[in-house]
Coordinates of C-alpha atoms in Angstrom, one line a residue:
M1 CA -66.7 40.1 28.0
A2 CA -68.2 37.4 30.8
T3 CA -66.6 36.1 33.9
V4 CA -65.6 32.7 34.3
T5 CA -65.0 30.9 37.6
I6 CA -62.0 28.2 37.5
L7 CA -62.2 25.7 40.3
G8 CA -58.6 25.6 42.4
Q9 CA -58.7 21.8 42.2
D10 CA -58.8 21.9 38.4
I11 CA -55.9 24.0 38.3
A12 CA -54.2 21.5 40.8
E13 CA -55.1 18.4 38.5
T14 CA -54.3 20.2 35.2
I15 CA -50.9 20.7 36.7
R16 CA -50.8 17.0 38.1
A17 CA -51.6 15.8 34.5
A18 CA -49.2 18.0 32.7
L19 CA -46.2 16.8 34.7
Q20 CA -46.7 13.3 34.1
Y21 CA -47.6 13.9 30.9
I22 CA -44.0 15.7 30.0
A23 CA -41.9 13.4 32.6
V24 CA -42.7 10.7 30.2
Y25 CA -43.2 11.8 26.2
H26 CA -40.4 14.0 24.2
T27 CA -42.4 16.4 22.2
P28 CA -43.1 15.6 18.6
D29 CA -41.3 18.7 17.2
Y30 CA -37.9 17.5 19.5
L31 CA -38.3 14.1 18.3
K32 CA -38.7 14.8 14.6
Q33 CA -35.6 17.0 15.0
L34 CA -33.4 14.8 16.9
T35 CA -34.0 12.1 14.7
F36 CA -32.8 14.3 11.3
A37 CA -29.8 14.5 13.4
Y38 CA -29.7 11.0 14.1
E39 CA -29.8 10.1 10.4
K40 CA -27.5 12.9 9.3
E41 CA -24.5 12.5 12.1
E42 CA -20.9 11.0 11.0
S43 CA -19.6 10.7 14.2
Q44 CA -19.9 7.2 15.5
A45 CA -19.7 7.8 19.4
A46 CA -22.3 10.9 18.5
R47 CA -24.6 8.9 16.8
S48 CA -24.3 6.3 19.1
A49 CA -25.2 8.6 22.1
I50 CA -28.3 10.0 20.0
G51 CA -29.8 6.7 19.2
Q52 CA -29.4 5.7 22.7
I53 CA -31.5 9.0 23.7
L54 CA -34.3 7.8 21.3
E55 CA -34.7 4.6 21.9
S56 CA -34.4 5.3 25.8
S57 CA -37.3 7.8 24.7
R58 CA -39.3 5.3 23.2
L59 CA -39.2 3.0 25.9
A60 CA -40.2 5.6 28.6
A61 CA -43.3 6.4 26.4
L62 CA -44.1 2.7 26.1
G63 CA -43.9 2.0 29.9
N64 CA -45.2 5.4 30.8
R65 CA -42.0 6.3 32.8
P66 CA -39.7 9.2 33.5
M67 CA -37.4 9.6 30.5
C68 CA -34.9 11.5 32.9
Q69 CA -33.8 10.6 35.9
D70 CA -33.6 13.9 36.9
T71 CA -37.2 15.0 36.6
G72 CA -36.8 18.4 37.0
M73 CA -37.5 21.8 39.0
V74 CA -41.3 23.0 38.1
T75 CA -41.8 26.2 36.2
V76 CA -45.1 27.5 35.5
F77 CA -45.9 30.4 33.4
A78 CA -49.4 31.3 33.6
K79 CA -51.4 33.9 31.6
I80 CA -54.7 34.6 33.5
G81 CA -57.6 36.7 32.2
Q82 CA -58.9 39.5 33.9
S83 CA -62.3 38.0 33.5
V84 CA -61.2 34.8 35.7
V85 CA -62.3 33.9 38.8
I86 CA -60.0 31.6 40.7
E87 CA -62.8 29.6 43.6
G88 CA -61.2 28.2 46.2
D89 CA -59.2 29.2 49.6
K90 CA -55.7 29.1 48.1
T91 CA -53.9 31.3 45.9
L92 CA -53.1 30.5 42.3
S93 CA -49.2 29.6 42.8
E94 CA -50.6 27.7 46.0
Y95 CA -52.8 25.2 43.6
V96 CA -49.9 24.9 41.4
N97 CA -47.6 23.4 44.3
D98 CA -50.7 21.1 44.9
G99 CA -50.7 19.9 41.6
V100 CA -46.8 19.8 41.8
R101 CA -47.2 17.5 45.1
Q102 CA -49.6 14.9 43.7
A103 CA -47.8 14.6 40.1
Y104 CA -44.0 14.0 41.9
L105 CA -45.7 11.7 44.7
D106 CA -48.0 9.8 42.1
E107 CA -47.8 5.9 43.3
G108 CA -48.1 4.7 39.6
N109 CA -45.4 7.0 38.5
P110 CA -43.5 8.5 41.1
L111 CA -41.2 11.4 39.7
R112 CA -38.1 12.1 41.4
A113 CA -38.0 15.1 44.5
S114 CA -35.2 17.1 43.8
M115 CA -36.1 20.7 45.4
V116 CA -34.3 21.7 48.5
G117 CA -35.9 23.8 51.4
D118 CA -33.1 26.1 52.5
P119 CA -30.9 26.9 49.5
I120 CA -27.6 28.1 51.7
F121 CA -27.4 26.0 54.9
E122 CA -29.4 22.8 55.3
R123 CA -30.8 22.4 52.1
K124 CA -32.9 19.5 53.4
N125 CA -35.2 18.0 50.1
T126 CA -39.0 18.7 50.7
R127 CA -39.6 15.3 49.3
D128 CA -42.5 16.4 47.1
N129 CA -40.5 18.7 44.7
T130 CA -42.5 21.6 45.9
P131 CA -42.2 24.4 45.5
A132 CA -42.5 25.5 41.9
V133 CA -41.5 28.6 40.4
T134 CA -44.5 30.3 39.3
H135 CA -44.8 33.7 37.0
V136 CA -48.1 35.4 36.6
E137 CA -49.4 37.5 33.8
T138 CA -52.7 39.3 33.5
C139 CA -54.6 39.6 29.8
V140 CA -57.6 40.5 28.8
G141 CA -59.6 37.5 28.5
N142 CA -61.5 34.7 30.2
T143 CA -59.0 31.6 30.1
L144 CA -56.4 30.4 32.1
E145 CA -53.1 29.2 30.5
L146 CA -50.8 27.7 31.7
L147 CA -47.1 26.7 30.3
V148 CA -45.7 24.1 32.3
A149 CA -42.0 23.0 32.5
A150 CA -39.5 20.6 34.2
K151 CA -36.1 21.9 34.2
G152 CA -33.3 19.5 34.9
G153 CA -30.3 20.7 37.2
G154 CA -27.5 20.2 34.4
S155 CA -29.2 22.6 32.0
E156 CA -30.5 24.9 34.8
N157 CA -26.7 25.5 36.1
K158 CA -25.8 26.4 32.6
A159 CA -27.7 29.8 32.4
R160 CA -25.5 32.7 31.7
Y161 CA -26.3 36.3 31.6
T162 CA -24.4 39.3 30.9
M163 CA -24.5 43.2 30.4
L164 CA -23.3 43.9 26.8
N165 CA -22.1 47.3 25.7
P166 CA -24.7 48.6 23.1
A167 CA -22.4 48.1 20.5
A168 CA -21.3 44.6 21.4
S169 CA -22.1 41.6 19.1
V170 CA -24.8 39.5 20.9
A171 CA -24.0 36.6 18.5
D172 CA -19.9 36.5 19.4
W173 CA -20.8 36.0 22.9
V174 CA -23.3 33.5 22.8
V175 CA -21.2 31.6 20.4
E176 CA -18.1 31.8 23.2
T177 CA -20.3 31.3 26.2
V178 CA -21.7 28.0 24.7
A179 CA -18.0 26.7 23.7
G180 CA -17.4 27.4 27.6
L181 CA -20.1 25.3 28.8
G182 CA -19.0 22.3 28.4
A183 CA -21.6 19.1 28.2
G184 CA -23.4 19.2 31.3
W185 CA -26.2 20.7 29.9
C186 CA -26.7 17.7 28.0
P187 CA -27.0 18.5 24.5
P188 CA -28.4 17.8 21.8
G189 CA -30.8 20.5 22.9
L190 CA -31.8 24.2 22.6
I191 CA -30.4 27.5 23.3
G192 CA -32.6 30.1 24.6
V193 CA -31.7 33.8 24.3
G194 CA -33.4 36.6 25.7
V195 CA -32.1 40.2 25.0
G196 CA -33.3 43.2 26.5
G197 CA -35.8 44.6 29.2
S198 CA -33.6 44.4 32.5
A199 CA -31.6 41.7 33.8
E200 CA -34.4 39.4 35.3
K201 CA -36.3 40.3 32.2
A202 CA -33.9 38.9 30.1
M203 CA -33.8 35.7 31.9
L204 CA -37.4 35.2 31.8
L205 CA -37.3 36.0 28.3
A206 CA -34.9 33.3 27.3
K207 CA -36.4 30.5 29.6
R208 CA -39.4 31.3 27.9
A209 CA -38.4 31.2 24.5
L210 CA -37.4 27.9 24.9
M211 CA -40.7 26.5 25.2
D212 CA -41.7 28.0 21.3
E213 CA -42.1 24.9 18.9
I214 CA -38.8 23.8 17.1
D215 CA -39.0 25.3 13.7
I216 CA -35.2 26.0 12.4
G217 CA -36.1 23.3 9.6
E218 CA -38.6 25.5 8.3
L219 CA -36.9 28.7 8.8
Q220 CA -33.6 27.3 6.8
K221 CA -36.1 25.9 3.9
R222 CA -38.0 29.6 3.3
G223 CA -35.2 31.9 4.7
P224 CA -35.3 34.9 7.3
S225 CA -37.7 37.4 6.6
S226 CA -36.1 39.3 9.8
K227 CA -33.3 40.3 11.3
E228 CA -34.2 38.2 14.3
E229 CA -34.5 35.2 12.4
E230 CA -31.2 36.0 10.2
L231 CA -29.6 35.4 13.6
R232 CA -31.1 32.8 14.7
L233 CA -29.7 30.7 12.1
E234 CA -26.2 32.4 12.3
L235 CA -26.5 31.4 15.9
Y236 CA -27.7 27.6 15.3
E237 CA -24.9 27.2 12.6
R238 CA -22.1 28.8 14.5
I239 CA -22.6 26.6 17.6
N240 CA -23.3 23.5 15.6
A241 CA -19.7 24.3 14.1
L242 CA -18.1 24.6 17.6
G243 CA -18.0 20.4 16.9
I244 CA -19.2 19.7 20.8
G245 CA -22.0 17.3 19.6
A246 CA -24.1 15.0 21.4
Q247 CA -23.0 14.8 24.9
G248 CA -20.0 16.5 23.9
L249 CA -18.3 13.4 22.2
G250 CA -17.7 15.8 19.4
G251 CA -19.9 15.6 16.4
L252 CA -22.4 17.6 13.9
T253 CA -25.2 18.5 15.9
T254 CA -25.2 20.1 19.4
V255 CA -28.1 22.3 19.3
V256 CA -31.4 21.5 17.2
D257 CA -33.0 24.8 17.4
V258 CA -31.9 28.3 18.7
K259 CA -34.4 30.6 20.2
L260 CA -34.3 34.7 20.4
A261 CA -36.7 36.8 22.4
T262 CA -36.5 40.3 23.0
Y263 CA -38.0 43.6 24.5
P264 CA -37.2 47.1 24.9
T265 CA -34.2 48.3 27.1
H266 CA -32.5 51.2 28.3
A267 CA -30.5 53.2 26.2
A268 CA -27.3 52.3 28.1
S269 CA -28.0 49.0 28.5
K270 CA -28.1 45.4 26.5
P271 CA -28.5 42.3 28.8
V272 CA -28.2 39.0 27.5
A273 CA -29.2 35.9 28.8
L274 CA -28.5 32.4 27.5
M275 CA -30.6 29.4 28.4
P276 CA -29.6 26.1 27.8
Q277 CA -32.5 23.0 27.3
C278 CA -31.1 19.4 27.9
A279 CA -32.2 16.6 25.7
A280 CA -35.3 16.5 27.8
N281 CA -36.8 19.3 26.8
R282 CA -39.9 19.2 29.0
H283 CA -42.5 21.5 28.6
A284 CA -46.2 21.6 27.8
K285 CA -49.3 24.7 27.0
V286 CA -52.8 23.7 28.5
T287 CA -55.3 26.0 28.9
L288 CA -58.5 26.0 31.2
R289 CA -61.9 27.6 30.3
G290 CA -63.9 26.7 33.4
D291 CA -65.4 23.7 32.4
G292 CA -62.9 21.3 34.2
P293 CA -59.3 20.2 33.9
A294 CA -57.3 20.8 30.9
Y295 CA -55.4 17.5 29.7
L296 CA -53.6 16.4 26.9
D297 CA -53.7 13.5 24.3
P298 CA -51.0 10.8 24.3
P299 CA -48.7 11.2 21.4
D300 CA -48.7 8.7 18.6
L301 CA -46.0 6.2 19.2
E302 CA -45.1 6.1 15.6
A303 CA -43.6 9.2 16.0
W304 CA -40.6 7.8 17.5
P305 CA -38.3 5.8 15.5
K306 CA -37.0 2.3 15.9
I307 CA -33.3 2.3 16.6
D308 CA -31.9 -1.3 16.1
G309 CA -30.4 -1.7 19.3
S310 CA -28.3 -4.9 18.3
K311 CA -26.4 -2.6 16.2
G312 CA -25.7 -0.3 18.9
T313 CA -23.7 -2.6 20.9
D314 CA -21.5 -3.5 17.8
G315 CA -17.9 -3.2 18.6
M316 CA -18.3 -2.5 22.2
L317 CA -15.9 -4.2 24.8
P318 CA -17.3 -6.3 27.3
V319 CA -15.9 -5.5 30.7
D320 CA -16.2 -7.6 34.2
V321 CA -16.1 -4.7 37.0
D322 CA -15.7 -7.0 39.2
T323 CA -12.3 -8.5 38.1
L324 CA -11.4 -4.7 36.9
T325 CA -7.6 -4.1 37.3
Q326 CA -5.3 -0.6 36.4
E327 CA -3.4 -2.9 34.2
A328 CA -6.8 -3.9 32.1
M329 CA -7.5 -0.1 31.8
R330 CA -4.5 0.5 30.2
N331 CA -6.0 -0.5 27.3
W332 CA -8.6 2.0 27.4
K333 CA -8.5 4.8 24.9
P334 CA -11.0 7.6 25.0
G335 CA -14.0 7.0 22.9
D336 CA -14.0 3.7 23.5
R337 CA -17.4 2.0 24.5
L338 CA -17.8 -0.5 26.9
L339 CA -20.7 -2.8 28.4
L340 CA -20.0 -3.2 32.0
S341 CA -21.4 -6.2 33.9
G342 CA -20.8 -6.9 37.9
K343 CA -21.5 -4.7 41.0
I344 CA -21.0 -0.7 41.1
L345 CA -21.5 1.9 44.0
T346 CA -23.8 5.1 43.5
G347 CA -22.8 8.2 44.9
R348 CA -23.3 12.0 43.8
D349 CA -23.4 15.7 46.1
A350 CA -25.1 14.4 49.1
A351 CA -23.1 11.2 49.6
H352 CA -19.7 12.7 48.8
K353 CA -20.0 15.1 51.2
R354 CA -21.0 12.7 54.0
I355 CA -17.8 10.6 53.0
A356 CA -15.6 13.7 53.4
D357 CA -17.0 15.0 56.5
M358 CA -16.6 11.1 58.1
L359 CA -13.0 10.8 57.0
A360 CA -12.5 14.4 58.6
N361 CA -13.8 13.4 61.4
G362 CA -11.9 9.7 61.8
E363 CA -15.1 8.1 61.8
P364 CA -14.6 4.5 59.3
L365 CA -17.0 4.4 56.3
P366 CA -19.6 1.9 56.3
F367 CA -18.2 0.4 52.9
S368 CA -15.4 0.1 51.4
L369 CA -14.4 1.8 48.0
K370 CA -11.5 0.3 47.2
N371 CA -11.1 -0.8 43.9
R372 CA -14.7 0.0 43.2
V373 CA -16.3 1.9 40.2
I374 CA -18.8 4.6 41.4
Y375 CA -21.8 5.9 39.6
Y376 CA -22.7 9.5 39.8
V377 CA -26.6 8.8 40.2
G378 CA -30.0 9.5 42.0
P379 CA -32.0 7.4 40.6
V380 CA -36.0 7.6 40.3
D381 CA -37.7 4.9 42.6
P382 CA -38.8 1.8 41.2
V383 CA -42.6 0.8 40.5
G384 CA -44.3 -2.7 40.4
D385 CA -41.3 -5.3 39.2
E386 CA -38.6 -2.8 38.5
V387 CA -35.4 -3.4 40.0
V388 CA -34.8 0.7 40.0
G389 CA -36.4 3.5 38.3
P390 CA -34.7 5.3 35.8
A391 CA -31.3 5.9 36.7
G392 CA -29.2 8.4 33.8
P393 CA -26.2 10.1 35.0
T394 CA -25.3 13.2 36.7
T395 CA -23.3 16.1 35.8
S396 CA -19.7 14.9 37.1
T397 CA -17.9 18.4 37.4
R398 CA -19.8 18.9 40.8
M399 CA -18.1 15.7 42.4
D400 CA -14.6 17.3 40.8
G401 CA -13.7 18.5 44.5
Y402 CA -13.9 15.1 46.2
T403 CA -11.9 13.6 43.4
Q404 CA -8.6 13.1 45.0
M405 CA -10.9 11.8 48.1
M406 CA -12.1 9.4 46.3
L407 CA -8.8 8.3 44.5
D408 CA -7.1 7.9 48.0
Q409 CA -9.8 5.5 49.0
G410 CA -9.0 3.3 45.9
V411 CA -11.7 4.2 43.3
L412 CA -10.7 2.5 40.0
S413 CA -13.0 4.1 37.7
M414 CA -15.7 6.8 38.2
I415 CA -19.2 7.0 35.8
G416 CA -21.2 10.6 35.3
K417 CA -22.2 12.8 32.2
A418 CA -20.1 15.5 30.7
E419 CA -16.4 16.6 31.2
R420 CA -14.2 16.9 34.2
G421 CA -12.2 19.8 35.1
P422 CA -8.2 20.0 34.1
D423 CA -7.4 19.1 37.4
S424 CA -9.4 16.4 38.0
V425 CA -8.2 14.8 35.1
H426 CA -4.7 15.4 36.3
R427 CA -5.3 13.8 39.2
I428 CA -7.2 10.7 37.9
A429 CA -4.4 10.1 35.3
K430 CA -1.8 10.6 38.4
A431 CA -3.7 7.4 40.2
G432 CA -4.0 5.5 37.2
A433 CA -7.7 5.6 37.3
T434 CA -10.2 6.4 34.3
Y435 CA -13.6 8.4 34.0
L436 CA -16.5 6.7 31.8
I437 CA -19.8 8.2 31.0
A438 CA -23.4 7.2 30.1
V439 CA -25.5 9.3 28.2
G440 CA -27.7 11.6 30.0
G441 CA -31.0 11.7 28.7
A442 CA -31.1 7.9 27.9
A443 CA -32.2 6.7 31.9
V444 CA -35.1 4.0 30.9
L445 CA -32.1 2.6 28.9
V446 CA -29.5 2.4 31.6
A447 CA -31.8 1.0 34.2
K448 CA -32.9 -1.8 31.9
A449 CA -29.0 -3.0 32.5
I450 CA -29.6 -2.8 36.4
T451 CA -30.4 -6.4 37.3
S452 CA -30.3 -5.7 41.1
A453 CA -29.9 -3.0 43.7
R454 CA -29.7 -2.7 47.6
L455 CA -29.3 0.0 49.7
V456 CA -25.5 0.5 51.4
A457 CA -25.4 3.6 53.2
F458 CA -26.7 7.3 54.2
E459 CA -30.6 6.0 53.6
D460 CA -31.8 9.6 55.2
L461 CA -30.2 11.1 51.6
G462 CA -33.0 9.3 49.7
M463 CA -32.3 9.3 46.1
E464 CA -28.6 10.5 46.9
A465 CA -27.6 7.4 49.3
V466 CA -25.2 5.1 48.8
R467 CA -27.2 1.9 46.7
E468 CA -25.0 -1.1 45.0
F469 CA -26.2 -1.8 41.5
E470 CA -25.4 -5.0 40.1
V471 CA -25.3 -4.3 36.3
K472 CA -25.2 -6.5 33.1
N473 CA -24.1 -5.0 29.8
M474 CA -24.6 -1.4 30.8
P475 CA -23.3 0.9 28.0
V476 CA -20.5 3.6 28.7
T477 CA -18.0 5.2 27.0
V478 CA -14.2 5.8 28.0
A479 CA -14.0 9.6 28.3
V480 CA -10.8 9.8 30.4
D481 CA -7.9 7.3 30.0
V482 CA -5.1 6.0 32.3
S483 CA -2.9 8.7 30.5
G484 CA -5.1 11.8 31.2
Q485 CA -6.4 12.0 27.4
S486 CA -10.1 13.5 27.4
I487 CA -12.7 12.5 24.5
H488 CA -14.3 16.0 25.5
K489 CA -10.9 17.9 24.6
L490 CA -10.3 15.5 21.3
G491 CA -13.8 14.7 20.0
P492 CA -14.9 18.7 19.8
A493 CA -11.7 19.4 18.3
Q494 CA -11.6 16.7 15.5
W495 CA -15.3 18.2 14.6
R496 CA -15.0 21.5 15.0
R497 CA -15.4 23.3 11.6

């Protein structure tokens, strides 16, 4: 087999282009299955959430902007032929990182940098989203195949692993585990299951399986032809029967597909890994053959369904957050859909930690939280005439440890995604406050409701700095009311079957 030389700069350019592509475009197979889920959904709250994801996805594609503000940790599965020579003075992983750096610092479409260099102590942002996590496999051939993915923190944090007894049920463990994940992984998405090998192999199997094409509809039509396909169908049905639904609001569709990959293992072992994939579902495969960088063709914009935005606001209650009171919030019930207008503050993990440190040291805060609404968000930098880049919510449970502190400072309501822990729900209710959710995966749609943005404090925290957004008709759902009732308990309970 003839030796093929691939230039290092071509690898970097291919990675750059692929990351820009997957940040903006949903895959056609996911769009097709999500549209099917939207059309059949009977839960009004879940249908609205799916509709917002689809409409936001269309806007992202039209405007060439990230579909989600969390533009992910880059993972690359590289399969390099033994007849390939990489020309250059860097390793394959270093060229991958060059491509990541270029993609995330692109002036025309900057992507949010989320990687921190020291994972234990300083946790300082690398500012360019490097390094990627690169896995390299050799094979016979003279091509370089790159499977490029960008995984959001919300879904990555819900990865799970166990070592089952050989006779134990994989299906039971998977279903029980998904039932306990909550909505932080941003359903409706996919579940990847890896069984076999060693502990680390099972995790790799699960993550790699997520990038295969969605084919559950075809599998249902033709029927299973193996025990593995039977297990996929069982898991698909049982997980959706949990009633978790879109964004955990309760509904018919929690997963659009379940992927399964296996590998031989030790006779005494049954390693099982579970890897959720969020509604962004960002991945693409490209192949270099030595004739220059590889590029992906833009998708047909007709693949996106047109969601009637006017109907999406029917029955939604307008709320002026500048005059919001505890008395007014007593009329809200879990599942109520609101349209917020007025000024809200932003803040997430690092900002909450900074506030806690300042209060512990007796230092005055550079802003007041009295009677304010705070939004858990780390937006993408704006471009052109944008007020702010895509600005969807982050997972709220990470802020649970700061809940009482914020309530003590006078916060009226908090906005994020997914459920709150039981202790936080209790504290929110005791304070007469509320918790609201915006739709994870609808970052562009949310950003369009933001009419102005200004930096308030902690500029050094980058995307985690505290800002003040002025919003007009920002769509949210009441997740926890003043009595402590939670939509993430009531919704799934209603739709469980």
